[in-house]
Amino acid sequence: MEAPNPYESAKQHVERVGQMLGLDRGIIDILKTPHRELGVNFPVKMDDGTIRIFSGYRVQHSSVRGPCKGGIRYHPKVTLDEVRALSMWMTWKCAVVGLPYGGAKGGVICDVKKMSKGELERMTRRYASEIAIIIGPQEDIPAPDVYTDSQTMAWIMDTYSMGVGHAVPGVVTGKPVEIGGSKGRDEATSRGVMYIAQESAKARGMNLKGAKVAVQGFGNVGWHAARLLHQEAGCTIIAVSDSQGGIYSPKGLDPLKVMDHKKATGAVKDYPGAKNISNEELLELECDILVPAALENVITMENASSIRAKIVIEGANGPTAPMADKILMDKGIMLVPDILANAGGVTVSYFEWVQDLQFFFWTLEQINERLKEIMTTAFARVHAISQEKKVDMRTAAYMVSLTEVARALELRGVFP
Ligand code: NAD
């Protein structure tokens, strides 16, 4: 079956919760519509001397609560609708944890695995200069997402800075620490996932120590989540996966050793002592906590009834199709939605931006302490609403976000 269009899914959530909250029709329509969309087609010189045209986007969903904020994704399957959906989710994410930002997202259609570092740098710099007309520390601040990293952000920061003639570290977050990045940013999303796991386990009366955890995706979010849940929360990581498949060991995997294996072989599969499994099998394993941390639409109508986790924490954006939510809820599975569960990344991005604007930097302890406070406070607020209104955690998180953004819209009014 064809995967649901993420933009349609994103709009469905807004429509449903907007109506539940009794929001004005016009406000719901504003909330469902990205404010600004830029599409760019641009040439890049490849290593073999040929010129290739790449296509990319930058979508700003809302700037009603502050500058737009959101990652840049490099993937062959990037579409405008995917970028629109991701930009919208960023608005809700920033609102649910109380950051003074609206949402944005960017993407370039490309396959980084088939490009050299030089090609990637030239593509990134050209894309950065194409979108420079709408980004900036007061306007829209990109960050890493799928297949982009701190090096990508360093190139964007440099390209933007060359254009204005001075260093502008606040134009992107997720940069290397040496050029204005924040301590703790690389693991922030996953550290947030761990704090959410701690709070969810408490809410479910579950002991996190020794809890069986399966993590889909072994990139930035999945790898650090597996590592932190293992090292700091004492969980048993029974399965991890990447795009080439997964591995399963009921006795538990050491994420650090699995990373060594992935570095040496290029994949987690064939890890000594573990059984190779497919990504589909990983999702259906019997476990306490399942962390989908790869791509969207992996928990669907087809497999939702086979999910056997007690808690699902959405490390990725949009891993659960809308129709699957109800199936999980009916099975008594607690699902912590992406807009809350993976908000640790944008929270430390916010810290990075604040530090960049002030040219004054914080310690790792300060970062982690403030991150913990924001994540646990947001979880408590969403959980309380879900209990009080007898709704699932996603609906409760949307209730918080939509209320915050709608209130900001009402206060600012519709221009002119
Ligand atoms: P990444 O590129 O570092 O890692 C992606 C991982 O997913 C890789 O291990 C890759 O092998 C795996 N993968 C790709 N296709 C797959 C497939 N079909 N099945 C299973 N695994 C597959 O990306 P990331 O930054 O870790 O982002 C992962 C998810 O988390 C995305 O949805 C992203 O939007 C979301 N997210 C990231 C951040 C962040 O700070 N990086 C913050 C919030 C949300």
Coordinates of C-alpha atoms and ligand atoms in Angstrom, one line a residue:
M1 CA 0.0 0.0 0.0
E2 CA 1.2 3.5 -0.8
A3 CA 2.5 5.5 2.2
P4 CA 0.1 8.3 3.3
N5 CA 1.1 11.8 2.1
P6 CA 2.8 13.3 5.2
Y7 CA 1.4 16.8 4.5
E8 CA -2.2 15.3 4.4
S9 CA -1.5 13.5 7.7
A10 CA -0.1 16.7 9.3
K11 CA -3.2 18.7 8.2
Q12 CA -5.5 16.0 9.5
H13 CA -4.1 16.3 13.0
V14 CA -4.6 20.0 13.0
E15 CA -8.1 19.8 11.6
R16 CA -9.1 17.2 14.2
V17 CA -7.6 18.9 17.2
G18 CA -8.5 22.4 16.0
Q19 CA -12.1 21.3 15.9
M20 CA -11.9 19.6 19.4
L21 CA -10.5 22.9 20.8
G22 CA -13.3 24.8 19.1
L23 CA -10.9 27.1 17.2
D24 CA -12.2 29.5 14.7
R25 CA -12.4 28.1 11.1
G26 CA -10.0 30.9 9.8
I27 CA -7.5 30.1 12.6
I28 CA -7.5 26.4 11.7
D29 CA -6.9 27.3 8.1
I30 CA -4.0 29.5 9.0
L31 CA -2.5 26.7 11.1
K32 CA -2.9 24.2 8.3
T33 CA -1.1 26.4 5.7
P34 CA 2.6 26.9 5.4
H35 CA 3.3 30.6 5.3
R36 CA 6.2 30.7 2.8
E37 CA 7.6 28.1 0.4
L38 CA 10.8 28.4 -1.7
G39 CA 11.6 25.9 -4.4
V40 CA 15.1 26.0 -5.9
N41 CA 16.7 24.2 -8.9
F42 CA 20.4 24.8 -9.1
P43 CA 23.5 23.5 -10.8
V44 CA 26.5 21.8 -9.2
K45 CA 29.8 20.9 -10.7
M46 CA 30.4 17.2 -10.2
D47 CA 33.8 15.6 -9.7
D48 CA 33.8 14.2 -13.3
G49 CA 33.4 17.7 -14.8
T50 CA 29.7 17.4 -15.6
I51 CA 27.0 19.7 -14.3
R52 CA 24.0 18.3 -12.5
I53 CA 20.8 20.1 -11.5
F54 CA 19.6 19.6 -8.0
S55 CA 16.2 20.5 -6.6
G56 CA 15.5 21.7 -3.1
Y57 CA 13.0 23.5 -0.8
R58 CA 12.8 25.6 2.2
V59 CA 9.4 25.9 3.8
Q60 CA 8.5 28.3 6.6
H61 CA 5.3 27.2 8.2
S62 CA 4.8 29.9 10.8
S63 CA 6.7 32.8 12.4
V64 CA 3.9 33.9 14.6
R65 CA 5.7 32.9 17.9
G66 CA 9.2 33.9 16.7
P67 CA 11.8 33.1 14.0
C68 CA 11.3 29.9 12.0
K69 CA 13.4 26.9 13.0
G70 CA 13.9 23.5 11.4
G71 CA 16.3 21.1 9.9
I72 CA 17.6 20.4 6.4
R73 CA 17.2 16.9 5.0
Y74 CA 19.2 15.3 2.1
H75 CA 17.4 12.3 0.7
P76 CA 16.4 10.9 -2.7
K77 CA 12.7 10.9 -1.6
V78 CA 12.4 14.5 -0.4
T79 CA 9.2 16.0 -1.7
L80 CA 7.6 19.5 -1.2
D81 CA 4.8 17.9 0.7
E82 CA 7.2 16.1 3.0
V83 CA 9.0 19.3 3.7
R84 CA 5.7 21.1 4.3
A85 CA 4.7 18.5 6.8
L86 CA 8.0 18.6 8.6
S87 CA 7.9 22.4 8.8
M88 CA 4.4 22.2 10.4
W89 CA 5.6 19.6 12.9
M90 CA 8.4 22.0 13.9
T91 CA 5.8 24.7 14.7
W92 CA 4.0 22.3 17.1
K93 CA 7.2 21.0 18.5
C94 CA 8.5 24.4 19.4
A95 CA 5.2 25.4 20.9
V96 CA 4.8 22.2 23.0
V97 CA 8.1 22.7 24.8
G98 CA 7.7 26.5 24.9
L99 CA 10.5 27.7 22.6
P100 CA 10.0 31.1 21.0
Y101 CA 10.1 29.8 17.5
G102 CA 7.9 28.9 14.6
G103 CA 8.5 25.9 12.3
A104 CA 10.5 25.5 9.1
K105 CA 12.1 22.7 7.2
G106 CA 14.4 22.3 4.2
G107 CA 15.3 19.5 1.9
V108 CA 17.4 18.7 -1.2
I109 CA 16.6 15.7 -3.4
C110 CA 20.0 13.8 -3.5
D111 CA 21.7 10.6 -2.5
V112 CA 24.6 11.5 -0.3
K113 CA 25.8 7.9 -0.4
K114 CA 26.6 8.4 -4.1
M115 CA 28.3 11.8 -3.7
S116 CA 31.9 12.7 -2.8
K117 CA 32.6 15.1 0.1
G118 CA 33.6 17.8 -2.5
E119 CA 30.3 17.4 -4.4
L120 CA 28.3 17.5 -1.1
E121 CA 30.1 20.7 -0.1
R122 CA 29.5 22.4 -3.4
M123 CA 25.8 21.3 -3.4
T124 CA 25.4 22.5 0.2
R125 CA 27.0 25.9 -0.4
R126 CA 24.9 26.5 -3.6
Y127 CA 21.7 25.4 -1.8
A128 CA 22.6 27.7 1.2
S129 CA 23.2 30.7 -1.1
E130 CA 19.9 29.9 -2.9
I131 CA 17.9 29.9 0.4
A132 CA 19.9 32.8 1.9
I133 CA 17.2 35.2 0.8
I134 CA 14.9 33.8 3.5
I135 CA 17.2 32.4 6.2
G136 CA 19.0 34.4 8.9
P137 CA 19.4 34.5 12.7
Q138 CA 16.3 36.6 13.1
E139 CA 14.3 35.0 10.2
D140 CA 14.9 31.2 9.9
I141 CA 17.6 29.1 11.5
P142 CA 18.3 25.7 9.8
A143 CA 19.8 22.7 11.6
P144 CA 20.8 19.1 10.8
D145 CA 18.2 16.4 9.9
V146 CA 18.4 13.1 7.9
Y147 CA 21.8 12.8 6.2
T148 CA 23.0 16.2 7.1
D149 CA 25.3 16.9 10.1
S150 CA 27.5 19.4 11.8
Q151 CA 29.8 19.7 8.8
T152 CA 26.8 20.6 6.6
M153 CA 25.9 23.3 9.1
A154 CA 29.5 24.6 9.1
W155 CA 29.4 25.0 5.3
I156 CA 26.0 26.8 5.5
M157 CA 27.3 29.1 8.2
D158 CA 30.4 29.9 6.2
T159 CA 28.4 30.5 3.0
Y160 CA 26.0 32.8 4.7
S161 CA 28.8 34.6 6.6
M162 CA 30.7 35.2 3.3
G163 CA 27.6 36.8 1.9
V164 CA 27.3 39.4 4.7
G165 CA 31.0 39.9 5.3
H166 CA 31.2 38.8 8.9
A167 CA 30.8 35.6 11.0
V168 CA 27.1 34.8 11.7
P169 CA 27.1 31.7 13.9
G170 CA 23.4 32.2 14.8
V171 CA 22.3 31.4 11.2
V172 CA 22.3 27.7 11.8
T173 CA 22.4 25.4 14.8
G174 CA 24.0 22.0 15.2
K175 CA 27.4 23.5 14.2
P176 CA 30.7 22.2 15.4
V177 CA 31.5 23.6 18.9
E178 CA 34.7 25.3 17.5
I179 CA 32.5 27.7 15.4
G180 CA 29.7 28.5 17.9
G181 CA 28.1 25.1 18.3
S182 CA 26.7 24.1 21.6
K183 CA 28.0 21.5 23.9
G184 CA 25.6 18.5 24.0
R185 CA 23.8 19.4 20.7
D186 CA 24.9 16.2 18.9
E187 CA 23.2 14.0 21.5
A188 CA 20.4 16.4 22.5
T189 CA 17.5 14.8 20.6
S190 CA 18.4 11.4 22.1
R191 CA 19.0 12.8 25.6
G192 CA 15.5 14.3 25.3
V193 CA 14.3 10.9 24.3
M194 CA 15.9 9.4 27.4
Y195 CA 14.3 12.0 29.7
I196 CA 10.9 11.2 28.0
A197 CA 11.6 7.5 28.5
Q198 CA 12.2 8.1 32.2
E199 CA 9.0 10.1 32.6
S200 CA 6.9 7.7 30.5
A201 CA 8.2 4.7 32.5
K202 CA 7.3 6.6 35.8
A203 CA 3.8 7.3 34.4
R204 CA 3.3 3.6 33.5
G205 CA 4.8 2.4 36.8
M206 CA 7.6 0.7 34.9
N207 CA 11.2 0.3 36.0
L208 CA 13.4 1.7 33.3
K209 CA 16.5 -0.2 34.6
G210 CA 16.6 -3.5 32.7
A211 CA 13.7 -2.4 30.5
K212 CA 13.9 -4.1 27.0
V213 CA 14.3 -1.5 24.3
A214 CA 14.3 -1.7 20.5
V215 CA 15.6 1.2 18.4
Q216 CA 14.9 1.6 14.7
G217 CA 17.6 3.7 13.0
F218 CA 21.2 4.0 14.1
G219 CA 21.9 7.5 12.9
N220 CA 22.2 10.6 15.0
V221 CA 19.0 10.0 17.0
G222 CA 18.9 6.2 17.1
W223 CA 22.5 5.7 18.0
H224 CA 22.7 8.2 20.8
A225 CA 19.3 7.1 22.1
A226 CA 20.5 3.5 22.2
R227 CA 23.7 4.5 23.9
L228 CA 22.2 6.9 26.5
L229 CA 19.3 4.5 27.4
H230 CA 22.0 1.8 27.8
Q231 CA 24.7 3.8 29.6
E232 CA 22.7 6.2 31.7
A233 CA 19.2 4.7 32.1
G234 CA 20.4 1.1 32.5
C235 CA 18.1 -0.3 29.8
T236 CA 18.7 -3.5 27.9
I237 CA 19.0 -2.7 24.2
I238 CA 17.6 -5.8 22.5
A239 CA 17.6 -4.6 18.9
V240 CA 18.9 -1.8 16.7
S241 CA 18.7 -1.3 12.9
D242 CA 19.8 0.9 10.0
S243 CA 18.7 1.1 6.4
Q244 CA 20.3 -2.3 5.6
G245 CA 18.4 -4.2 8.4
G246 CA 18.5 -4.9 12.1
I247 CA 20.1 -7.1 14.7
Y248 CA 18.5 -8.7 17.7
S249 CA 19.9 -10.1 20.9
P250 CA 17.6 -10.8 23.9
K251 CA 20.5 -10.6 26.3
G252 CA 21.3 -7.1 25.2
L253 CA 23.6 -5.3 22.8
D254 CA 26.4 -2.8 23.7
P255 CA 25.6 0.2 21.4
L256 CA 29.2 1.3 21.6
K257 CA 30.4 -2.0 20.2
V258 CA 27.7 -2.1 17.6
M259 CA 28.8 1.4 16.4
D260 CA 32.4 0.1 16.1
H261 CA 31.0 -2.8 14.0
K262 CA 29.0 -0.3 11.9
K263 CA 32.1 1.9 11.4
A264 CA 34.1 -1.1 10.3
T265 CA 31.5 -2.8 8.0
G266 CA 29.2 0.0 7.0
A267 CA 26.1 -1.6 8.7
V268 CA 24.8 -3.0 12.0
K269 CA 23.9 -6.3 10.3
D270 CA 26.1 -9.4 10.9
Y271 CA 27.1 -8.2 14.3
P272 CA 28.7 -11.1 16.1
G273 CA 26.4 -12.9 18.5
A274 CA 23.2 -11.2 17.3
K275 CA 20.5 -12.4 14.9
N276 CA 19.9 -10.5 11.7
I277 CA 16.3 -9.2 11.5
S278 CA 14.5 -7.0 9.1
N279 CA 13.3 -3.5 10.0
E280 CA 9.7 -4.8 10.0
E281 CA 10.6 -7.6 12.5
L282 CA 12.3 -5.1 14.8
L283 CA 9.1 -3.0 15.1
E284 CA 7.1 -6.1 16.0
L285 CA 9.5 -7.4 18.7
E286 CA 8.1 -7.9 22.2
C287 CA 9.8 -5.1 24.3
D288 CA 9.0 -2.5 26.9
I289 CA 10.0 0.5 24.8
L290 CA 10.2 0.9 21.0
V291 CA 12.0 4.0 19.6
P292 CA 11.4 4.5 15.9
A293 CA 14.3 6.8 15.0
A294 CA 14.6 6.5 11.2
L295 CA 12.0 7.8 8.8
E296 CA 8.3 8.5 8.7
N297 CA 5.3 6.1 8.2
V298 CA 6.9 2.9 9.6
I299 CA 4.1 2.1 12.0
T300 CA 1.0 1.8 9.7
M301 CA -2.5 0.3 9.6
E302 CA -0.9 -2.9 8.4
N303 CA 1.6 -3.5 11.3
A304 CA 0.1 -1.5 14.2
S305 CA -1.8 -4.5 15.6
S306 CA 1.5 -6.5 15.7
I307 CA 3.4 -3.9 17.7
R308 CA 4.1 -5.5 21.1
A309 CA 5.9 -2.6 22.9
K310 CA 4.4 -1.1 26.1
I311 CA 5.6 2.4 25.2
V312 CA 6.5 3.8 21.8
I313 CA 8.7 6.9 21.9
E314 CA 8.8 8.7 18.5
G315 CA 12.4 9.6 18.0
A316 CA 11.8 10.2 14.3
N317 CA 9.4 12.7 12.9
G318 CA 6.1 11.2 11.8
P319 CA 6.9 7.5 12.2
T320 CA 3.3 6.5 12.9
A321 CA 0.6 6.9 10.3
P322 CA -2.5 8.7 11.6
M323 CA -4.8 5.6 11.4
A324 CA -2.3 3.5 13.3
D325 CA -2.5 5.8 16.4
K326 CA -5.9 4.5 17.4
I327 CA -4.9 0.9 17.0
L328 CA -2.0 1.4 19.3
M329 CA -4.2 3.3 21.8
D330 CA -6.8 0.5 21.7
K331 CA -4.0 -2.0 22.5
G332 CA -3.1 0.1 25.6
I333 CA 0.2 1.2 24.2
M334 CA 1.4 4.5 25.4
L335 CA 2.7 6.5 22.5
V336 CA 4.8 9.7 23.1
P337 CA 4.4 11.7 19.9
D338 CA 7.3 13.1 17.9
I339 CA 6.5 16.7 18.6
L340 CA 7.2 16.1 22.3
A341 CA 9.5 13.0 22.2
N342 CA 12.2 14.4 19.9
A343 CA 12.0 18.0 20.9
G344 CA 15.3 17.8 22.8
G345 CA 17.2 18.5 19.5
V346 CA 15.4 21.8 18.8
T347 CA 15.6 22.7 22.5
V348 CA 19.4 22.5 22.6
S349 CA 19.4 24.2 19.1
Y350 CA 17.6 27.0 20.8
F351 CA 20.2 27.1 23.6
E352 CA 22.9 27.2 20.8
W353 CA 21.2 30.1 19.1
V354 CA 20.8 32.0 22.4
Q355 CA 24.6 31.4 23.1
D356 CA 25.5 32.5 19.6
L357 CA 23.5 35.8 19.8
Q358 CA 25.2 36.6 23.1
F359 CA 28.6 35.1 22.2
F360 CA 28.6 33.6 25.7
F361 CA 28.7 29.9 26.1
W362 CA 27.3 27.5 28.7
T363 CA 28.7 24.3 30.3
L364 CA 27.5 20.9 29.4
E365 CA 26.0 20.6 32.9
Q366 CA 24.0 23.8 32.3
I367 CA 22.8 22.5 29.0
N368 CA 21.7 19.1 30.2
E369 CA 20.0 20.5 33.3
R370 CA 18.0 23.0 31.3
L371 CA 17.1 20.4 28.7
K372 CA 15.9 18.1 31.4
E373 CA 13.7 20.7 32.9
I374 CA 12.1 21.7 29.6
M375 CA 11.5 18.1 28.6
T376 CA 10.1 16.9 31.9
T377 CA 7.9 20.0 32.3
A378 CA 6.5 19.6 28.8
F379 CA 5.9 15.9 29.4
A380 CA 4.0 16.6 32.6
R381 CA 1.8 19.2 30.9
V382 CA 0.9 16.9 28.0
H383 CA 0.4 13.9 30.2
A384 CA -1.8 15.8 32.6
I385 CA -4.0 16.9 29.7
S386 CA -4.2 13.4 28.3
Q387 CA -5.3 12.1 31.7
E388 CA -7.8 15.0 32.3
K389 CA -9.3 15.0 28.8
K390 CA -9.0 11.2 28.4
V391 CA -7.2 11.6 25.1
D392 CA -4.0 10.0 23.8
M393 CA -0.7 11.8 24.2
R394 CA -0.5 12.9 20.6
T395 CA -3.9 14.6 20.8
A396 CA -2.9 16.2 24.2
A397 CA 0.4 17.5 22.7
Y398 CA -1.5 19.0 19.7
M399 CA -3.9 20.5 22.1
V400 CA -1.1 22.3 23.9
S401 CA 0.6 23.4 20.7
L402 CA -2.4 24.5 18.8
T403 CA -3.6 26.5 21.8
E404 CA -0.3 28.3 22.1
V405 CA 0.0 29.1 18.4
A406 CA -3.7 30.1 18.1
R407 CA -3.4 32.4 21.1
A408 CA -0.3 34.1 19.6
L409 CA -2.2 34.5 16.3
E410 CA -5.1 36.1 18.2
L411 CA -2.8 38.4 20.1
R412 CA -0.9 39.5 17.0
G413 CA -4.1 39.7 14.8
V414 CA -4.3 39.2 11.1
F415 CA -2.3 41.8 9.2
P416 CA -3.3 44.4 8.0
Ligands
NAD1 P1 20.5 10.2 10.4 O1 20.6 10.4 8.9 O2 21.6 10.5 11.3 O3 20.1 8.7 10.6 C1 19.0 8.0 10.0 C2 19.1 6.6 10.3 O4 18.0 5.9 9.7 C3 20.4 5.9 9.7 O5 20.8 5.0 10.6 C4 19.8 5.1 8.5 O6 20.6 4.0 8.2 C5 18.4 4.8 9.0 N1 17.5 4.5 7.9 C6 17.4 5.1 6.7 N2 16.4 4.5 6.0 C7 15.9 3.5 6.8 C8 14.9 2.5 6.6 N3 14.2 2.5 5.5 N4 14.7 1.7 7.6 C9 15.4 1.7 8.8 N5 16.4 2.6 9.0 C10 16.6 3.5 8.0 O7 19.1 11.0 10.8 P2 18.7 11.5 12.2 O8 19.2 12.9 12.4 O9 19.1 10.4 13.2 O10 17.1 11.6 12.0 C11 16.3 10.4 12.2 C12 14.9 10.9 12.4 O11 14.8 11.7 13.6 C13 14.3 11.7 11.3 O12 12.9 11.5 11.3 C14 14.5 13.1 11.8 O13 13.6 14.0 11.2 C15 14.3 13.0 13.2 N6 14.8 14.0 14.1 C16 16.2 14.3 14.1 C17 16.7 15.2 14.9 C18 18.1 15.5 15.0 O14 18.5 16.3 15.9 N7 19.0 14.9 14.2 C19 15.8 15.9 15.8 C20 14.5 15.6 15.8 C21 14.0 14.6 14.9

